[in-house]
Amino acid sequence: MSLPKPHSSPPITWRGTTAKALALLLCLGLWLQPGPALALNDAQQLVVEAWRLVNQSYVDPTRFETVHWRRLRQKALEQPIETSAQAYDAIATMLEPLGDPYTRVLRPADYKALRATTEGSVSGVGLQLSLGEDGQGIVVIAPLDGSPAAEAGISPGSEVLEVEGESCRSLGLEATAARLRGPSGSSVQVLIKPPAPLSEPRQVLLRRERVDLQPVRSSVVKRGGHRLGLLRITQFSEPVPAGVREALQGFGQEEVEGVILDLRNNSGGLVEGGVAVANAFLAAQPIVETMNREGMSERRRAAAGQLYSGPMVTLVNGGTASASEILAGALQDDDRSPLLGSRTFGKGLIQTLINLGDGSGLAVTVARYVTPSGRDIQNQGIAPDRLLPQPEPLNPGGEDDNWLELAADQLLQELPKT
């Protein structure tokens, strides 16, 4: 934050022990005027700007009083902050007491990588990660289709214990993800613990590749003399709504009689992408209700028309999260499609990405959402209408995908009798 500069004197930069006095003034919202201005260096300004952005947009402002939010800014500025790295560390320390793993500082490489995933491409091993229930462990939401992680058989729910011998609990989510990324063709050693209670950790050597996310995949198959459309969405990135429209138009030309929507291992992405796809299947029905920091709610409804109105079933699993849960919840609550598979991940919070101006950024939780019937799925997930047998297929859409076969069987039962 830049302070007013009087014409008669140059600004004074406060460092060291006098930074405590400056921090106190910032905490109390007081400035020394008239007289020489108190100037922050660039790194300190980054910390103050991050505090301001979170202060004005975080979903639960009552949390600020609990954690003594202004005091946290003061404590951050009492430390020596001369470099960007020190600023990022100070911001991370300042945000930690909020207890929200999704509100976090993103260093330039992490911010760039996260932006890239919303645009449809990424370089690395293809693991979608999240913090575990204890807020410390790093767990696999899902491997990306066709990625090195998927080919190695790493399943949703696995815990990533180490990357190149470094503890992931010590590294944290963003640093773990950063170490898994790297130049195409390079390799990284990962210690993985599968989700089964008695399973032993195993070392996996993964080769990094440029992963084309291919977020929308479709095909037409014949079952029992019927033509069925298979639509798999692996992430809600920018190209998805257009890709879904194209796929559904193709189904119309192919005269499919029913659609299997596969949301397994779809960890989310852009909320607007999930809403747009819901709009393709629903006609003037509710999609989601979001609630912001002021307690105001916004109900989103589908338009009057729909791209596809025929029979459908939807596959979900523990890797179905966030924006894909918005879609799945709407389809279930509106009785548009039964859900088949296993309970979804349970992420009912919405984040926004904010650029801090130096290549870094913030991810800030700005809203909560509930399904059309009012269900809050945070940390609970969505129970499917029909549980499918375990263990679930490790390669959704592959030759040994028995869940897909079961979904096709159920869809055939729901086709109009002729």
XYZ file of C-alpha atoms in Angstrom:
418
model
C 0.000 0.000 0.000
C 1.490 3.349 -1.029
C 1.273 6.164 1.501
C 0.816 9.866 0.691
C 4.097 11.651 -0.139
C 4.500 15.295 0.928
C 6.193 17.569 -1.561
C 8.840 18.830 0.845
C 10.468 15.580 1.953
C 11.344 12.219 0.433
C 9.621 9.112 1.834
C 11.163 7.244 4.725
C 11.387 3.457 4.639
C 11.098 1.844 8.069
C 12.964 -1.388 8.726
C 14.134 -3.470 11.611
C 12.753 -2.658 15.037
C 11.030 0.500 13.838
C 8.956 -1.718 11.560
C 7.032 -2.671 14.707
C 5.853 0.899 15.074
C 4.821 1.001 11.435
C 2.991 -2.309 11.823
C 1.083 -0.916 14.780
C 0.050 2.143 12.795
C -1.157 -0.088 9.968
C -3.035 -2.287 12.397
C -4.814 0.678 13.927
C -5.397 2.347 10.575
C -3.495 5.469 11.647
C -1.094 7.606 9.630
C 1.293 10.311 10.772
C 0.142 13.467 8.999
C 1.393 16.088 8.389
C 5.058 15.247 8.140
C 7.127 12.775 6.153
C 5.241 9.780 4.747
C 6.035 6.263 5.906
C 6.782 4.201 2.806
C 6.622 0.440 2.552
C 9.091 -1.385 0.381
C 7.705 -3.508 -2.447
C 7.758 -6.738 -0.442
C 5.914 -5.157 2.490
C 3.353 -3.657 0.122
C 2.677 -7.174 -1.195
C 1.812 -8.368 2.310
C -0.475 -5.417 3.009
C -2.193 -5.815 -0.370
C -2.785 -9.524 0.245
C -4.263 -8.715 3.665
C -6.542 -6.095 2.130
C -7.808 -8.394 -0.630
C -8.609 -11.212 1.772
C -10.158 -8.745 4.208
C -12.605 -7.474 1.604
C -13.523 -10.748 -0.102
C -13.222 -13.719 2.295
C -16.505 -15.585 2.690
C -16.625 -15.556 6.511
C -15.659 -12.135 7.953
C -16.708 -13.284 11.448
C -13.643 -15.482 11.335
C -11.434 -12.378 11.380
C -12.410 -11.501 14.934
C -11.689 -15.044 16.122
C -8.160 -15.079 14.694
C -7.387 -11.397 15.513
C -6.980 -10.597 11.845
C -5.545 -7.070 12.232
C -3.020 -8.340 14.742
C -1.913 -10.965 12.216
C -1.061 -8.198 9.749
C 0.874 -6.390 12.444
C 2.829 -9.525 13.357
C 3.626 -10.162 9.709
C 5.090 -6.678 9.268
C 7.157 -6.946 12.434
C 9.327 -9.500 10.642
C 12.084 -8.538 8.187
C 10.456 -8.480 4.750
C 12.909 -7.425 2.067
C 12.321 -10.018 -0.687
C 9.369 -11.537 -2.504
C 10.128 -14.919 -0.930
C 9.907 -13.382 2.540
C 6.638 -11.708 1.560
C 5.108 -15.000 0.380
C 6.155 -16.709 3.620
C 4.674 -13.853 5.653
C 1.386 -14.034 3.737
C 1.187 -17.816 4.182
C 1.783 -17.445 7.931
C -0.836 -14.693 8.109
C -3.474 -16.832 6.331
C -2.853 -20.048 8.239
C -4.965 -19.179 11.347
C -8.053 -18.840 9.126
C -8.047 -22.628 9.000
C -9.107 -22.648 5.332
C -6.705 -24.684 3.179
C -8.306 -23.306 0.020
C -7.443 -19.685 0.878
C -3.744 -19.481 0.173
C -0.915 -17.567 -1.442
C 0.253 -18.833 -4.825
C 3.880 -18.184 -5.677
C 4.473 -17.185 -9.317
C 5.151 -20.720 -10.595
C 2.119 -22.091 -8.720
C -0.137 -19.274 -9.916
C 0.957 -19.783 -13.511
C 0.421 -23.551 -13.288
C -3.050 -23.183 -11.762
C -4.033 -20.735 -14.470
C -2.753 -23.196 -17.076
C -5.011 -25.974 -15.785
C -8.084 -23.775 -16.307
C -6.950 -23.225 -19.905
C -6.662 -26.929 -20.703
C -3.010 -28.000 -20.451
C -0.424 -28.824 -17.815
C 3.099 -30.247 -17.606
C 3.851 -32.816 -14.932
C 2.749 -36.246 -13.736
C -1.002 -35.629 -13.872
C -2.044 -35.757 -10.212
C -4.899 -33.615 -8.926
C -4.213 -33.007 -5.228
C -5.953 -31.698 -2.143
C -5.292 -31.407 1.563
C -6.447 -34.357 3.641
C -9.116 -34.186 6.330
C -6.493 -33.305 8.943
C -5.408 -30.282 6.899
C -1.845 -31.589 6.697
C -1.665 -34.686 4.510
C -1.669 -34.421 0.722
C -4.208 -36.711 -0.922
C -4.975 -37.571 -4.524
C -8.355 -36.366 -5.742
C -7.773 -38.123 -9.050
C -5.138 -38.800 -11.702
C -5.702 -37.155 -15.066
C -6.802 -39.506 -17.822
C -3.870 -40.752 -19.879
C -1.318 -39.164 -17.536
C 1.787 -40.882 -16.101
C 0.019 -41.037 -12.719
C -2.983 -42.837 -14.246
C -0.744 -45.280 -16.090
C 1.058 -46.041 -12.808
C -2.267 -47.033 -11.228
C -2.356 -44.299 -8.572
C -5.936 -44.279 -7.289
C -8.112 -41.507 -5.810
C -7.748 -41.236 -2.047
C -4.068 -42.197 -2.037
C -1.799 -40.086 0.150
C 1.363 -38.596 -1.325
C 3.887 -39.051 1.486
C 7.139 -37.877 -0.125
C 8.435 -36.276 -3.315
C 12.131 -36.913 -3.958
C 12.561 -37.853 -0.294
C 10.933 -34.658 1.068
C 7.929 -34.994 3.371
C 4.781 -33.636 1.742
C 3.347 -32.731 5.130
C 6.290 -30.392 5.575
C 6.147 -29.079 2.019
C 2.421 -28.323 1.991
C 0.009 -28.511 -0.923
C 1.432 -25.921 -3.314
C 5.084 -26.908 -2.835
C 4.214 -30.585 -3.324
C 2.404 -29.780 -6.551
C 5.324 -27.603 -7.687
C 7.813 -30.441 -7.164
C 5.688 -32.815 -9.208
C 5.750 -30.422 -12.151
C 8.792 -30.043 -14.323
C 10.233 -30.317 -17.834
C 8.695 -32.947 -20.070
C 10.892 -36.059 -20.120
C 12.288 -35.625 -16.597
C 11.402 -38.044 -13.786
C 10.363 -37.693 -10.166
C 10.356 -40.236 -7.316
C 7.134 -40.304 -5.289
C 6.176 -42.274 -2.169
C 2.481 -43.168 -2.360
C 0.224 -44.798 0.229
C -2.899 -46.347 -1.365
C -6.233 -45.666 0.359
C -6.764 -49.233 1.627
C -6.300 -49.237 5.455
C -3.655 -51.998 5.554
C -1.843 -51.091 2.345
C 1.874 -50.395 2.430
C 3.443 -47.267 0.917
C 5.155 -47.813 -2.421
C 7.792 -45.900 -4.320
C 6.763 -44.837 -7.819
C 9.062 -43.302 -10.426
C 6.941 -41.038 -12.618
C 8.040 -39.511 -15.898
C 6.808 -35.960 -16.395
C 4.947 -35.245 -19.619
C 3.022 -32.476 -21.266
C -0.517 -33.550 -20.425
C -3.270 -32.425 -22.762
C -6.202 -32.413 -20.384
C -8.746 -33.225 -23.114
C -11.484 -32.278 -20.672
C -14.354 -33.436 -22.925
C -14.421 -36.835 -24.596
C -17.384 -38.417 -26.335
C -18.267 -41.528 -28.287
C -21.273 -43.507 -29.447
C -21.617 -47.208 -28.627
C -24.200 -49.846 -29.468
C -25.819 -51.858 -26.695
C -28.641 -54.320 -27.288
C -29.582 -52.705 -30.583
C -29.606 -49.220 -29.044
C -27.246 -46.308 -29.616
C -25.885 -44.702 -26.434
C -23.761 -41.575 -26.088
C -20.810 -41.584 -23.678
C -19.805 -38.117 -22.469
C -16.827 -37.876 -20.124
C -15.823 -34.541 -18.554
C -12.569 -34.647 -16.587
C -12.319 -30.971 -15.596
C -14.231 -27.722 -15.979
C -11.693 -25.644 -17.861
C -12.457 -22.875 -20.342
C -13.001 -25.110 -23.429
C -15.559 -27.371 -21.691
C -18.933 -25.662 -22.396
C -18.168 -25.443 -26.122
C -16.890 -29.035 -26.123
C -20.059 -30.299 -24.453
C -22.270 -28.424 -26.910
C -20.372 -29.962 -29.804
C -20.621 -33.459 -28.293
C -24.368 -33.186 -27.655
C -24.988 -31.860 -31.154
C -23.047 -34.849 -32.457
C -25.220 -37.182 -30.384
C -28.278 -35.621 -32.008
C -26.901 -36.282 -35.465
C -26.067 -39.855 -34.457
C -29.611 -40.276 -33.078
C -28.495 -41.593 -29.696
C -31.290 -42.788 -27.421
C -29.624 -42.090 -24.079
C -26.501 -40.496 -22.572
C -24.047 -41.650 -19.905
C -22.439 -38.588 -18.299
C -19.152 -39.588 -16.662
C -17.922 -37.174 -13.962
C -15.560 -39.601 -12.249
C -12.274 -38.031 -11.132
C -13.477 -34.589 -12.224
C -11.925 -32.427 -9.499
C -13.798 -29.281 -10.549
C -12.294 -26.158 -12.029
C -14.328 -23.182 -13.191
C -17.700 -22.932 -11.456
C -19.207 -21.196 -14.478
C -18.216 -24.224 -16.554
C -20.196 -26.540 -14.286
C -23.202 -24.201 -14.377
C -23.035 -23.948 -18.188
C -23.023 -27.732 -18.577
C -25.950 -28.070 -16.145
C -27.803 -25.592 -18.331
C -27.357 -27.979 -21.271
C -29.279 -30.756 -19.496
C -31.862 -28.824 -17.461
C -34.834 -26.729 -18.578
C -35.711 -23.774 -16.312
C -34.752 -25.853 -13.266
C -32.552 -24.740 -10.345
C -28.835 -25.442 -10.646
C -27.184 -24.118 -7.491
C -27.529 -21.575 -4.699
C -24.447 -19.624 -3.674
C -24.070 -17.567 -0.492
C -21.540 -14.761 -0.147
C -19.933 -13.055 2.848
C -22.899 -10.754 3.406
C -25.187 -13.767 3.756
C -26.852 -12.897 0.453
C -27.825 -15.863 -1.680
C -27.987 -16.129 -5.445
C -30.051 -18.851 -7.069
C -28.949 -19.949 -10.501
C -31.517 -21.509 -12.805
C -31.199 -23.097 -16.211
C -32.600 -21.388 -19.269
C -35.932 -22.482 -20.708
C -34.420 -24.678 -23.417
C -31.921 -27.527 -23.138
C -29.473 -29.108 -25.548
C -30.320 -32.658 -24.489
C -33.607 -33.759 -22.909
C -33.470 -37.531 -23.307
C -32.728 -40.294 -20.770
C -29.398 -40.163 -18.957
C -27.417 -41.588 -16.044
C -24.387 -40.010 -14.351
C -21.276 -41.697 -12.954
C -19.532 -40.168 -9.898
C -16.853 -41.219 -7.414
C -14.612 -39.862 -4.663
C -12.716 -37.815 -7.243
C -15.872 -35.910 -8.252
C -15.428 -32.543 -6.564
C -16.375 -28.878 -6.490
C -17.871 -27.686 -9.811
C -18.614 -31.271 -10.838
C -20.528 -31.697 -7.565
C -22.583 -28.624 -8.451
C -23.552 -30.356 -11.693
C -24.141 -33.764 -10.084
C -26.168 -32.254 -7.236
C -28.415 -30.364 -9.652
C -29.035 -33.430 -11.812
C -29.921 -35.498 -8.740
C -32.075 -32.906 -6.939
C -34.012 -32.040 -10.107
C -34.683 -35.737 -10.805
C -32.976 -35.297 -14.149
C -30.464 -38.130 -13.789
C -29.724 -40.831 -11.221
C -26.159 -40.837 -9.862
C -24.252 -44.122 -9.940
C -20.904 -44.946 -8.334
C -19.586 -43.870 -4.926
C -19.879 -40.832 -2.643
C -18.361 -37.651 -4.075
C -15.462 -35.684 -2.581
C -17.373 -32.998 -0.647
C -16.129 -29.513 -1.536
C -18.868 -26.922 -1.147
C -16.680 -23.804 -1.253
C -15.943 -21.483 -4.162
C -12.624 -19.715 -4.670
C -11.539 -16.854 -6.852
C -8.024 -16.289 -8.191
C -6.552 -12.817 -7.640
C -3.380 -11.576 -9.318
C -1.056 -9.765 -6.901
C 0.783 -8.004 -9.705
C 4.246 -9.552 -9.372
C 3.322 -12.883 -10.952
C 2.047 -14.320 -7.688
C -1.579 -14.538 -6.646
C -4.150 -15.480 -4.062
C -6.805 -18.146 -4.040
C -9.549 -16.862 -1.742
C -12.739 -18.617 -0.654
C -15.479 -16.140 -1.550
C -18.704 -18.148 -1.370
C -20.399 -21.340 -0.244
C -22.855 -23.284 -2.309
C -25.697 -25.696 -1.664
C -27.554 -27.962 -4.063
C -31.058 -26.969 -5.284
C -32.670 -28.845 -2.369
C -30.477 -26.942 0.113
C -27.897 -29.635 0.832
C -24.537 -28.410 2.105
C -22.025 -30.960 0.831
C -18.847 -29.492 2.370
C -16.873 -32.401 3.894
C -19.872 -34.674 3.268
C -20.135 -35.193 -0.449
C -23.139 -36.472 -2.378
C -24.362 -40.037 -1.951
C -25.196 -41.680 -5.283
C -28.630 -43.121 -5.951
C -26.958 -46.452 -6.600
C -23.687 -47.626 -5.124
C -21.569 -49.603 -7.588
C -19.309 -52.472 -6.487
C -15.797 -51.927 -5.162
C -13.012 -51.816 -6.068
C -13.827 -49.231 -8.659
C -12.104 -49.266 -12.071
C -8.667 -47.654 -12.035
C -8.987 -46.542 -15.659
C -12.407 -44.931 -16.220
C -13.508 -45.445 -19.792
C -10.970 -48.224 -20.341
C -11.585 -51.787 -21.474
C -12.036 -53.129 -17.938
C -14.465 -50.426 -16.797
C -17.251 -52.531 -15.267
C -18.900 -49.408 -13.834
C -19.422 -48.119 -17.352
C -21.048 -51.415 -18.303
C -23.361 -51.225 -15.288
C -24.279 -47.638 -16.172
C -25.097 -48.714 -19.730
C -27.292 -51.539 -18.401
C -29.234 -49.136 -16.190
C -29.612 -46.598 -18.979
C -31.085 -49.292 -21.250
C -33.721 -49.968 -18.589
C -34.683 -46.293 -18.583
C -35.155 -45.994 -22.352
C -38.777 -45.646 -23.523
C -40.348 -49.003 -24.284
C -41.244 -49.490 -27.936
